[in-house]
Amino acid sequence: MSRRAARAEVRRGGRSGGNMAPSGSARAPVAVLLLLLCLAPATTGRRSDVRVVTDENWRELLEGEWMIEFYAPWCPACQNLQPEWESFAEWGEDLEVNVAKVDVTEQPGLSGRFIITALPTIYHCKDGEFRRYQGPRTKKDFINFVSEKEWKNIGPISSWFGPGSVLMGSMSALFQLSMWIRTWHNYFIEDLGLPVWGSYTVFALATLLSGLFLGLCMIFVADCLCPSKRRRPQPYPSKKLRPESSQPLKKVEEEQEADEDDVSEEEAESKEGTNTDFLQNAIRQRSVGPSLATDKS
């Protein structure tokens, strides 16, 4: 039943009340109930203006102006903030700002990428520059923060710690790995029935094997990039040499032969000198021998 039909029903009830008072008084509450039932789907079925950010579409935050809330369904403070955040999102089109939210229980990678340490956490983003909102959490304060550009008084996050940096990308992967380990731990305990120490043993062995594999890979890469300097044996000169390369060898051989000749000549001269000295000494001894005999006689 539409709103017009409900209003017509109310009017009919009012008109009939002029003729029959008891019947009009009975129809009026029924018309009010029908009107509420007609308006209820319009309010409950209304689409939320808050956009949901995930690991797949988070790069959309790098363009335009955004207000992002990081929350968890079990967080009481987050639950109290939801009505204010939803009503603030209704002003998003007028303020030309996109209002979004991130469920950290479903998106652990984004919680690591933005370093979420408390809940709820609100960020403001303008063309890729992220600033952390730390003001009051009311609809009016959110609107003033955007309309009066109060975000300019807050310094942006360093590019080193920005969500698009390599450091935060590795942090996101680490958070996703931790959630993956937790999921497998629950699978080992609940589905397979392993004890807690059995699950820890499996992860310890997996850690040792992965560390061994990564170590071998690092050694292989290091050997490829920086090979160790080893003394290689000098190859023997080949018999067949080119004429250009044979000329220096010939010169070396000639020089060696000349040196050998010089050495042989010097040895010959030294030998001759020693022979002459020996002969002279022998002659002297012979000449001295008879003179000594005559002296004795």
PDB file of C-alpha atoms in Angstrom:
ATOM      1  CA  MET A   1       0.000   0.000   0.000  1.00  0.00           C
ATOM      2  CA  SER A   2       1.358   3.432  -0.968  1.00  0.00           C
ATOM      3  CA  ARG A   3       1.445   6.611   1.078  1.00  0.00           C
ATOM      4  CA  ARG A   4      -1.450   8.101  -0.894  1.00  0.00           C
ATOM      5  CA  ALA A   5      -3.616   5.103  -0.189  1.00  0.00           C
ATOM      6  CA  ALA A   6      -2.791   5.353   3.497  1.00  0.00           C
ATOM      7  CA  ARG A   7      -3.683   9.036   3.544  1.00  0.00           C
ATOM      8  CA  ALA A   8      -6.934   8.340   1.701  1.00  0.00           C
ATOM      9  CA  GLU A   9      -7.739   5.714   4.263  1.00  0.00           C
ATOM     10  CA  VAL A  10      -7.144   8.228   7.030  1.00  0.00           C
ATOM     11  CA  ARG A  11      -9.428  10.746   5.317  1.00  0.00           C
ATOM     12  CA  ARG A  12     -12.111   8.155   4.898  1.00  0.00           C
ATOM     13  CA  GLY A  13     -11.862   7.368   8.523  1.00  0.00           C
ATOM     14  CA  GLY A  14     -12.234  11.068   9.356  1.00  0.00           C
ATOM     15  CA  ARG A  15     -15.272  11.468   7.105  1.00  0.00           C
ATOM     16  CA  SER A  16     -16.946   8.388   8.412  1.00  0.00           C
ATOM     17  CA  GLY A  17     -16.331   9.675  11.905  1.00  0.00           C
ATOM     18  CA  GLY A  18     -18.740  12.513  11.208  1.00  0.00           C
ATOM     19  CA  ASN A  19     -21.550  10.069  10.467  1.00  0.00           C
ATOM     20  CA  MET A  20     -20.695   7.271  12.869  1.00  0.00           C
ATOM     21  CA  ALA A  21     -18.413   8.164  15.747  1.00  0.00           C
ATOM     22  CA  PRO A  22     -17.739   4.609  16.974  1.00  0.00           C
ATOM     23  CA  SER A  23     -16.671   3.308  13.561  1.00  0.00           C
ATOM     24  CA  GLY A  24     -14.390   6.346  12.925  1.00  0.00           C
ATOM     25  CA  SER A  25     -12.610   5.915  16.213  1.00  0.00           C
ATOM     26  CA  ALA A  26     -12.000   2.273  15.379  1.00  0.00           C
ATOM     27  CA  ARG A  27     -10.640   2.965  11.897  1.00  0.00           C
ATOM     28  CA  ALA A  28      -8.231   5.743  12.896  1.00  0.00           C
ATOM     29  CA  PRO A  29      -5.725   3.515  14.720  1.00  0.00           C
ATOM     30  CA  VAL A  30      -5.871   1.016  11.880  1.00  0.00           C
ATOM     31  CA  ALA A  31      -5.048   3.749   9.369  1.00  0.00           C
ATOM     32  CA  VAL A  32      -2.128   4.959  11.482  1.00  0.00           C
ATOM     33  CA  LEU A  33      -0.749   1.404  11.680  1.00  0.00           C
ATOM     34  CA  LEU A  34      -1.069   0.991   7.927  1.00  0.00           C
ATOM     35  CA  LEU A  35       0.729   4.297   7.406  1.00  0.00           C
ATOM     36  CA  LEU A  36       3.595   3.186   9.654  1.00  0.00           C
ATOM     37  CA  LEU A  37       3.843  -0.124   7.842  1.00  0.00           C
ATOM     38  CA  CYS A  38       4.078   1.715   4.526  1.00  0.00           C
ATOM     39  CA  LEU A  39       6.781   4.045   5.743  1.00  0.00           C
ATOM     40  CA  ALA A  40       8.800   1.349   7.509  1.00  0.00           C
ATOM     41  CA  PRO A  41      10.209  -0.299   4.343  1.00  0.00           C
ATOM     42  CA  ALA A  42      11.176   3.098   2.987  1.00  0.00           C
ATOM     43  CA  THR A  43      13.343   3.792   6.039  1.00  0.00           C
ATOM     44  CA  THR A  44      14.716   0.318   6.745  1.00  0.00           C
ATOM     45  CA  GLY A  45      15.371  -0.571   3.105  1.00  0.00           C
ATOM     46  CA  ARG A  46      17.289   2.614   2.368  1.00  0.00           C
ATOM     47  CA  ARG A  47      20.760   2.051   0.967  1.00  0.00           C
ATOM     48  CA  SER A  48      23.620   3.235   3.163  1.00  0.00           C
ATOM     49  CA  ASP A  49      25.763   6.092   1.869  1.00  0.00           C
ATOM     50  CA  VAL A  50      28.863   4.646   3.557  1.00  0.00           C
ATOM     51  CA  ARG A  51      31.156   2.893   1.110  1.00  0.00           C
ATOM     52  CA  VAL A  52      32.950  -0.321   2.031  1.00  0.00           C
ATOM     53  CA  VAL A  53      36.712  -0.431   1.413  1.00  0.00           C
ATOM     54  CA  THR A  54      38.529  -3.738   0.916  1.00  0.00           C
ATOM     55  CA  ASP A  55      41.988  -4.938  -0.127  1.00  0.00           C
ATOM     56  CA  GLU A  56      40.817  -4.945  -3.739  1.00  0.00           C
ATOM     57  CA  ASN A  57      39.564  -1.356  -4.015  1.00  0.00           C
ATOM     58  CA  TRP A  58      41.581   0.533  -1.386  1.00  0.00           C
ATOM     59  CA  ARG A  59      43.574   2.376  -4.077  1.00  0.00           C
ATOM     60  CA  GLU A  60      40.444   4.406  -4.822  1.00  0.00           C
ATOM     61  CA  LEU A  61      41.295   6.324  -1.637  1.00  0.00           C
ATOM     62  CA  LEU A  62      44.263   7.886  -3.422  1.00  0.00           C
ATOM     63  CA  GLU A  63      41.963  10.050  -5.556  1.00  0.00           C
ATOM     64  CA  GLY A  64      39.571  12.673  -4.243  1.00  0.00           C
ATOM     65  CA  GLU A  65      38.622  13.433  -0.647  1.00  0.00           C
ATOM     66  CA  TRP A  66      37.729  10.679   1.809  1.00  0.00           C
ATOM     67  CA  MET A  67      36.806  10.082   5.418  1.00  0.00           C
ATOM     68  CA  ILE A  68      37.529   6.474   6.405  1.00  0.00           C
ATOM     69  CA  GLU A  69      36.531   4.700   9.588  1.00  0.00           C
ATOM     70  CA  PHE A  70      38.292   1.544  10.768  1.00  0.00           C
ATOM     71  CA  TYR A  71      36.030  -0.474  13.040  1.00  0.00           C
ATOM     72  CA  ALA A  72      35.255  -3.948  14.354  1.00  0.00           C
ATOM     73  CA  PRO A  73      31.734  -5.341  14.867  1.00  0.00           C
ATOM     74  CA  TRP A  74      32.507  -6.402  18.442  1.00  0.00           C
ATOM     75  CA  CYS A  75      33.850  -2.971  19.476  1.00  0.00           C
ATOM     76  CA  PRO A  76      31.360  -1.047  21.722  1.00  0.00           C
ATOM     77  CA  ALA A  77      32.834   2.349  20.813  1.00  0.00           C
ATOM     78  CA  CYS A  78      32.476   1.477  17.126  1.00  0.00           C
ATOM     79  CA  GLN A  79      28.867   0.492  17.646  1.00  0.00           C
ATOM     80  CA  ASN A  80      28.143   3.844  19.313  1.00  0.00           C
ATOM     81  CA  LEU A  81      29.809   5.673  16.438  1.00  0.00           C
ATOM     82  CA  GLN A  82      27.817   3.966  13.657  1.00  0.00           C
ATOM     83  CA  PRO A  83      24.672   6.190  13.856  1.00  0.00           C
ATOM     84  CA  GLU A  84      26.767   9.369  13.757  1.00  0.00           C
ATOM     85  CA  TRP A  85      28.838   7.999  10.877  1.00  0.00           C
ATOM     86  CA  GLU A  86      25.762   7.003   8.882  1.00  0.00           C
ATOM     87  CA  SER A  87      24.148  10.421   9.332  1.00  0.00           C
ATOM     88  CA  PHE A  88      27.436  12.102   8.396  1.00  0.00           C
ATOM     89  CA  ALA A  89      27.557  10.020   5.211  1.00  0.00           C
ATOM     90  CA  GLU A  90      24.236  11.556   4.137  1.00  0.00           C
ATOM     91  CA  TRP A  91      26.069  14.887   3.846  1.00  0.00           C
ATOM     92  CA  GLY A  92      28.839  13.399   1.764  1.00  0.00           C
ATOM     93  CA  GLU A  93      27.368  14.468  -1.567  1.00  0.00           C
ATOM     94  CA  ASP A  94      26.846  18.057  -0.391  1.00  0.00           C
ATOM     95  CA  LEU A  95      30.351  18.255   1.071  1.00  0.00           C
ATOM     96  CA  GLU A  96      31.883  16.475  -1.939  1.00  0.00           C
ATOM     97  CA  VAL A  97      33.551  13.940   0.303  1.00  0.00           C
ATOM     98  CA  ASN A  98      33.405  10.142   0.188  1.00  0.00           C
ATOM     99  CA  VAL A  99      32.550   8.482   3.487  1.00  0.00           C
ATOM    100  CA  ALA A 100      33.835   4.932   3.848  1.00  0.00           C
ATOM    101  CA  LYS A 101      34.467   2.243   6.452  1.00  0.00           C
ATOM    102  CA  VAL A 102      36.801  -0.740   6.836  1.00  0.00           C
ATOM    103  CA  ASP A 103      36.054  -3.853   8.880  1.00  0.00           C
ATOM    104  CA  VAL A 104      39.453  -4.825  10.305  1.00  0.00           C
ATOM    105  CA  THR A 105      38.247  -8.350  11.097  1.00  0.00           C
ATOM    106  CA  GLU A 106      37.531  -8.937   7.419  1.00  0.00           C
ATOM    107  CA  GLN A 107      40.433  -6.868   6.033  1.00  0.00           C
ATOM    108  CA  PRO A 108      43.544  -7.563   8.169  1.00  0.00           C
ATOM    109  CA  GLY A 109      45.792  -6.385   5.342  1.00  0.00           C
ATOM    110  CA  LEU A 110      44.368  -2.867   5.513  1.00  0.00           C
ATOM    111  CA  SER A 111      44.708  -2.746   9.285  1.00  0.00           C
ATOM    112  CA  GLY A 112      48.414  -3.469   8.841  1.00  0.00           C
ATOM    113  CA  ARG A 113      48.760  -1.064   5.925  1.00  0.00           C
ATOM    114  CA  PHE A 114      47.301   1.817   8.000  1.00  0.00           C
ATOM    115  CA  ILE A 115      48.835   0.670  11.348  1.00  0.00           C
ATOM    116  CA  ILE A 116      45.539   0.435  13.229  1.00  0.00           C
ATOM    117  CA  THR A 117      46.314   0.144  16.942  1.00  0.00           C
ATOM    118  CA  ALA A 118      43.019   1.448  18.391  1.00  0.00           C
ATOM    119  CA  LEU A 119      39.347   1.237  17.456  1.00  0.00           C
ATOM    120  CA  PRO A 120      37.652   3.129  16.049  1.00  0.00           C
ATOM    121  CA  THR A 121      40.284   4.952  13.998  1.00  0.00           C
ATOM    122  CA  ILE A 122      39.347   7.649  11.485  1.00  0.00           C
ATOM    123  CA  TYR A 123      41.521   8.902   8.629  1.00  0.00           C
ATOM    124  CA  HIS A 124      41.075  11.838   6.301  1.00  0.00           C
ATOM    125  CA  CYS A 125      42.535  11.561   2.812  1.00  0.00           C
ATOM    126  CA  LYS A 126      42.906  14.291   0.239  1.00  0.00           C
ATOM    127  CA  ASP A 127      44.524  13.351  -3.092  1.00  0.00           C
ATOM    128  CA  GLY A 128      46.679  10.634  -1.572  1.00  0.00           C
ATOM    129  CA  GLU A 129      47.678  12.553   1.590  1.00  0.00           C
ATOM    130  CA  PHE A 130      46.471  10.811   4.743  1.00  0.00           C
ATOM    131  CA  ARG A 131      45.821  12.535   8.065  1.00  0.00           C
ATOM    132  CA  ARG A 132      44.590  10.981  11.260  1.00  0.00           C
ATOM    133  CA  TYR A 133      41.424  12.505  12.719  1.00  0.00           C
ATOM    134  CA  GLN A 134      41.547  12.847  16.505  1.00  0.00           C
ATOM    135  CA  GLY A 135      38.687  15.277  17.171  1.00  0.00           C
ATOM    136  CA  PRO A 136      35.217  14.716  18.644  1.00  0.00           C
ATOM    137  CA  ARG A 137      33.190  11.946  17.019  1.00  0.00           C
ATOM    138  CA  THR A 138      29.898  13.658  16.256  1.00  0.00           C
ATOM    139  CA  LYS A 139      28.150  14.425  13.020  1.00  0.00           C
ATOM    140  CA  LYS A 140      28.542  18.181  13.502  1.00  0.00           C
ATOM    141  CA  ASP A 141      32.278  17.902  14.146  1.00  0.00           C
ATOM    142  CA  PHE A 142      32.779  15.714  11.097  1.00  0.00           C
ATOM    143  CA  ILE A 143      30.956  18.212   8.908  1.00  0.00           C
ATOM    144  CA  ASN A 144      32.936  21.165  10.279  1.00  0.00           C
ATOM    145  CA  PHE A 145      36.196  19.253   9.841  1.00  0.00           C
ATOM    146  CA  VAL A 146      35.507  18.870   6.119  1.00  0.00           C
ATOM    147  CA  SER A 147      33.606  22.061   5.291  1.00  0.00           C
ATOM    148  CA  GLU A 148      35.959  24.413   7.156  1.00  0.00           C
ATOM    149  CA  LYS A 149      39.017  22.428   6.035  1.00  0.00           C
ATOM    150  CA  GLU A 150      40.281  21.884   9.544  1.00  0.00           C
ATOM    151  CA  TRP A 151      42.339  18.994   8.196  1.00  0.00           C
ATOM    152  CA  LYS A 152      44.902  21.510   6.947  1.00  0.00           C
ATOM    153  CA  ASN A 153      45.976  22.070  10.557  1.00  0.00           C
ATOM    154  CA  ILE A 154      47.083  18.428  10.802  1.00  0.00           C
ATOM    155  CA  GLY A 155      50.357  17.290   9.282  1.00  0.00           C
ATOM    156  CA  PRO A 156      50.099  14.486   6.713  1.00  0.00           C
ATOM    157  CA  ILE A 157      51.603  11.079   7.284  1.00  0.00           C
ATOM    158  CA  SER A 158      55.129  10.646   5.941  1.00  0.00           C
ATOM    159  CA  SER A 159      55.460   8.982   2.561  1.00  0.00           C
ATOM    160  CA  TRP A 160      57.594   6.292   4.205  1.00  0.00           C
ATOM    161  CA  PHE A 161      54.601   5.259   6.327  1.00  0.00           C
ATOM    162  CA  GLY A 162      51.928   5.939   3.743  1.00  0.00           C
ATOM    163  CA  PRO A 163      49.646   3.050   2.783  1.00  0.00           C
ATOM    164  CA  GLY A 164      51.128   2.953  -0.704  1.00  0.00           C
ATOM    165  CA  SER A 165      54.763   2.634   0.412  1.00  0.00           C
ATOM    166  CA  VAL A 166      56.820  -0.544   0.213  1.00  0.00           C
ATOM    167  CA  LEU A 167      57.188  -0.626   4.004  1.00  0.00           C
ATOM    168  CA  MET A 168      53.448  -0.582   4.605  1.00  0.00           C
ATOM    169  CA  GLY A 169      52.936  -3.098   1.800  1.00  0.00           C
ATOM    170  CA  SER A 170      55.218  -5.525   3.611  1.00  0.00           C
ATOM    171  CA  MET A 171      53.397  -4.782   6.864  1.00  0.00           C
ATOM    172  CA  SER A 172      50.112  -5.610   5.157  1.00  0.00           C
ATOM    173  CA  ALA A 173      51.527  -8.915   3.932  1.00  0.00           C
ATOM    174  CA  LEU A 174      52.725  -9.680   7.467  1.00  0.00           C
ATOM    175  CA  PHE A 175      49.246  -9.073   8.900  1.00  0.00           C
ATOM    176  CA  GLN A 176      47.694 -11.279   6.233  1.00  0.00           C
ATOM    177  CA  LEU A 177      50.225 -14.002   7.032  1.00  0.00           C
ATOM    178  CA  SER A 178      49.338 -13.821  10.715  1.00  0.00           C
ATOM    179  CA  MET A 179      45.639 -14.237   9.916  1.00  0.00           C
ATOM    180  CA  TRP A 180      46.473 -17.149   7.623  1.00  0.00           C
ATOM    181  CA  ILE A 181      48.446 -18.836  10.413  1.00  0.00           C
ATOM    182  CA  ARG A 182      45.572 -18.284  12.820  1.00  0.00           C
ATOM    183  CA  THR A 183      43.106 -19.808  10.372  1.00  0.00           C
ATOM    184  CA  TRP A 184      45.261 -22.903   9.913  1.00  0.00           C
ATOM    185  CA  HIS A 185      45.789 -23.178  13.664  1.00  0.00           C
ATOM    186  CA  ASN A 186      42.033 -23.256  14.211  1.00  0.00           C
ATOM    187  CA  TYR A 187      41.700 -25.805  11.405  1.00  0.00           C
ATOM    188  CA  PHE A 188      44.280 -28.123  12.992  1.00  0.00           C
ATOM    189  CA  ILE A 189      42.668 -27.911  16.431  1.00  0.00           C
ATOM    190  CA  GLU A 190      38.952 -27.849  15.616  1.00  0.00           C
ATOM    191  CA  ASP A 191      38.656 -29.832  12.387  1.00  0.00           C
ATOM    192  CA  LEU A 192      41.571 -32.285  12.598  1.00  0.00           C
ATOM    193  CA  GLY A 193      41.479 -32.630  16.385  1.00  0.00           C
ATOM    194  CA  LEU A 194      45.193 -32.037  16.925  1.00  0.00           C
ATOM    195  CA  PRO A 195      46.348 -30.861  20.352  1.00  0.00           C
ATOM    196  CA  VAL A 196      47.688 -27.370  20.733  1.00  0.00           C
ATOM    197  CA  TRP A 197      51.287 -28.578  21.035  1.00  0.00           C
ATOM    198  CA  GLY A 198      50.800 -30.611  17.838  1.00  0.00           C
ATOM    199  CA  SER A 199      49.733 -27.503  15.941  1.00  0.00           C
ATOM    200  CA  TYR A 200      52.746 -25.611  17.311  1.00  0.00           C
ATOM    201  CA  THR A 201      55.024 -28.465  16.233  1.00  0.00           C
ATOM    202  CA  VAL A 202      53.687 -28.311  12.693  1.00  0.00           C
ATOM    203  CA  PHE A 203      54.337 -24.565  12.501  1.00  0.00           C
ATOM    204  CA  ALA A 204      57.818 -24.985  14.005  1.00  0.00           C
ATOM    205  CA  LEU A 205      58.783 -27.568  11.382  1.00  0.00           C
ATOM    206  CA  ALA A 206      57.327 -25.407   8.641  1.00  0.00           C
ATOM    207  CA  THR A 207      59.356 -22.455   9.927  1.00  0.00           C
ATOM    208  CA  LEU A 208      62.604 -24.463   9.965  1.00  0.00           C
ATOM    209  CA  LEU A 209      62.068 -25.825   6.466  1.00  0.00           C
ATOM    210  CA  SER A 210      61.123 -22.444   5.050  1.00  0.00           C
ATOM    211  CA  GLY A 211      64.156 -20.852   6.724  1.00  0.00           C
ATOM    212  CA  LEU A 212      66.434 -23.526   5.275  1.00  0.00           C
ATOM    213  CA  PHE A 213      64.982 -23.034   1.815  1.00  0.00           C
ATOM    214  CA  LEU A 214      65.292 -19.240   1.999  1.00  0.00           C
ATOM    215  CA  GLY A 215      68.872 -19.549   3.236  1.00  0.00           C
ATOM    216  CA  LEU A 216      69.841 -21.734   0.302  1.00  0.00           C
ATOM    217  CA  CYS A 217      68.179 -19.304  -2.080  1.00  0.00           C
ATOM    218  CA  MET A 218      70.087 -16.381  -0.569  1.00  0.00           C
ATOM    219  CA  ILE A 219      73.386 -18.228  -0.851  1.00  0.00           C
ATOM    220  CA  PHE A 220      72.684 -19.056  -4.476  1.00  0.00           C
ATOM    221  CA  VAL A 221      71.827 -15.433  -5.261  1.00  0.00           C
ATOM    222  CA  ALA A 222      74.924 -14.183  -3.421  1.00  0.00           C
ATOM    223  CA  ASP A 223      77.159 -16.548  -5.404  1.00  0.00           C
ATOM    224  CA  CYS A 224      75.598 -15.371  -8.643  1.00  0.00           C
ATOM    225  CA  LEU A 225      75.936 -11.668  -7.831  1.00  0.00           C
ATOM    226  CA  CYS A 226      79.297 -11.743  -6.040  1.00  0.00           C
ATOM    227  CA  PRO A 227      81.259 -14.842  -7.082  1.00  0.00           C
ATOM    228  CA  SER A 228      84.250 -15.742  -4.915  1.00  0.00           C
ATOM    229  CA  LYS A 229      87.732 -15.079  -6.354  1.00  0.00           C
ATOM    230  CA  ARG A 230      89.534 -18.383  -6.876  1.00  0.00           C
ATOM    231  CA  ARG A 231      93.037 -18.926  -8.301  1.00  0.00           C
ATOM    232  CA  ARG A 232      92.711 -20.554 -11.632  1.00  0.00           C
ATOM    233  CA  PRO A 233      95.620 -22.710 -12.966  1.00  0.00           C
ATOM    234  CA  GLN A 234      97.560 -21.015 -15.732  1.00  0.00           C
ATOM    235  CA  PRO A 235      96.939 -22.766 -19.007  1.00  0.00           C
ATOM    236  CA  TYR A 236      99.933 -24.149 -20.912  1.00  0.00           C
ATOM    237  CA  PRO A 237     100.761 -22.282 -24.097  1.00  0.00           C
ATOM    238  CA  SER A 238      99.342 -23.997 -27.091  1.00  0.00           C
ATOM    239  CA  LYS A 239     101.644 -25.327 -29.764  1.00  0.00           C
ATOM    240  CA  LYS A 240      99.929 -23.573 -32.584  1.00  0.00           C
ATOM    241  CA  LEU A 241     100.398 -19.887 -32.033  1.00  0.00           C
ATOM    242  CA  ARG A 242      99.684 -16.987 -34.211  1.00  0.00           C
ATOM    243  CA  PRO A 243     102.667 -15.175 -35.749  1.00  0.00           C
ATOM    244  CA  GLU A 244     101.882 -12.051 -33.761  1.00  0.00           C
ATOM    245  CA  SER A 245     101.895 -13.913 -30.458  1.00  0.00           C
ATOM    246  CA  SER A 246     104.914 -16.039 -31.383  1.00  0.00           C
ATOM    247  CA  GLN A 247     107.223 -13.039 -31.869  1.00  0.00           C
ATOM    248  CA  PRO A 248     107.281 -12.027 -28.185  1.00  0.00           C
ATOM    249  CA  LEU A 249     107.937 -15.651 -27.251  1.00  0.00           C
ATOM    250  CA  LYS A 250     110.871 -15.803 -29.649  1.00  0.00           C
ATOM    251  CA  LYS A 251     112.333 -12.661 -28.154  1.00  0.00           C
ATOM    252  CA  VAL A 252     112.034 -14.108 -24.682  1.00  0.00           C
ATOM    253  CA  GLU A 253     113.693 -17.324 -25.773  1.00  0.00           C
ATOM    254  CA  GLU A 254     116.545 -15.402 -27.435  1.00  0.00           C
ATOM    255  CA  GLU A 255     117.081 -13.341 -24.304  1.00  0.00           C
ATOM    256  CA  GLN A 256     117.146 -16.509 -22.197  1.00  0.00           C
ATOM    257  CA  GLU A 257     119.692 -18.070 -24.535  1.00  0.00           C
ATOM    258  CA  ALA A 258     121.851 -14.940 -24.427  1.00  0.00           C
ATOM    259  CA  ASP A 259     121.720 -14.981 -20.631  1.00  0.00           C
ATOM    260  CA  GLU A 260     122.710 -18.635 -20.616  1.00  0.00           C
ATOM    261  CA  ASP A 261     125.661 -17.896 -22.941  1.00  0.00           C
ATOM    262  CA  ASP A 262     126.819 -15.077 -20.713  1.00  0.00           C
ATOM    263  CA  VAL A 263     126.582 -17.327 -17.685  1.00  0.00           C
ATOM    264  CA  SER A 264     128.529 -20.116 -19.424  1.00  0.00           C
ATOM    265  CA  GLU A 265     131.265 -17.673 -20.495  1.00  0.00           C
ATOM    266  CA  GLU A 266     131.593 -16.359 -16.965  1.00  0.00           C
ATOM    267  CA  GLU A 267     131.776 -19.917 -15.618  1.00  0.00           C
ATOM    268  CA  ALA A 268     134.466 -20.774 -18.197  1.00  0.00           C
ATOM    269  CA  GLU A 269     136.519 -17.704 -17.296  1.00  0.00           C
ATOM    270  CA  SER A 270     136.225 -18.503 -13.615  1.00  0.00           C
ATOM    271  CA  LYS A 271     137.327 -22.084 -14.267  1.00  0.00           C
ATOM    272  CA  GLU A 272     140.330 -20.885 -16.265  1.00  0.00           C
ATOM    273  CA  GLY A 273     141.245 -18.502 -13.475  1.00  0.00           C
ATOM    274  CA  THR A 274     141.134 -21.271 -10.904  1.00  0.00           C
ATOM    275  CA  ASN A 275     143.217 -23.566 -13.132  1.00  0.00           C
ATOM    276  CA  THR A 276     145.923 -20.936 -13.605  1.00  0.00           C
ATOM    277  CA  ASP A 277     146.011 -20.254  -9.877  1.00  0.00           C
ATOM    278  CA  PHE A 278     146.322 -23.962  -9.186  1.00  0.00           C
ATOM    279  CA  LEU A 279     149.222 -24.309 -11.640  1.00  0.00           C
ATOM    280  CA  GLN A 280     151.027 -21.335 -10.193  1.00  0.00           C
ATOM    281  CA  ASN A 281     150.695 -22.729  -6.672  1.00  0.00           C
ATOM    282  CA  ALA A 282     152.015 -26.116  -7.825  1.00  0.00           C
ATOM    283  CA  ILE A 283     155.034 -24.531  -9.528  1.00  0.00           C
ATOM    284  CA  ARG A 284     155.822 -22.532  -6.414  1.00  0.00           C
ATOM    285  CA  GLN A 285     155.656 -25.614  -4.221  1.00  0.00           C
ATOM    286  CA  ARG A 286     158.068 -27.456  -6.554  1.00  0.00           C
ATOM    287  CA  SER A 287     160.511 -24.568  -6.540  1.00  0.00           C
ATOM    288  CA  VAL A 288     160.354 -24.235  -2.756  1.00  0.00           C
ATOM    289  CA  GLY A 289     160.927 -27.991  -2.193  1.00  0.00           C
ATOM    290  CA  PRO A 290     164.605 -28.243  -3.455  1.00  0.00           C
ATOM    291  CA  SER A 291     165.663 -25.069  -1.699  1.00  0.00           C
ATOM    292  CA  LEU A 292     164.497 -26.484   1.611  1.00  0.00           C
ATOM    293  CA  ALA A 293     166.515 -29.697   0.953  1.00  0.00           C
ATOM    294  CA  THR A 294     169.730 -27.789   0.316  1.00  0.00           C
ATOM    295  CA  ASP A 295     169.208 -25.798   3.481  1.00  0.00           C
ATOM    296  CA  LYS A 296     168.904 -28.971   5.529  1.00  0.00           C
ATOM    297  CA  SER A 297     172.025 -30.487   4.083  1.00  0.00           C
TER     298      SER A 297
END
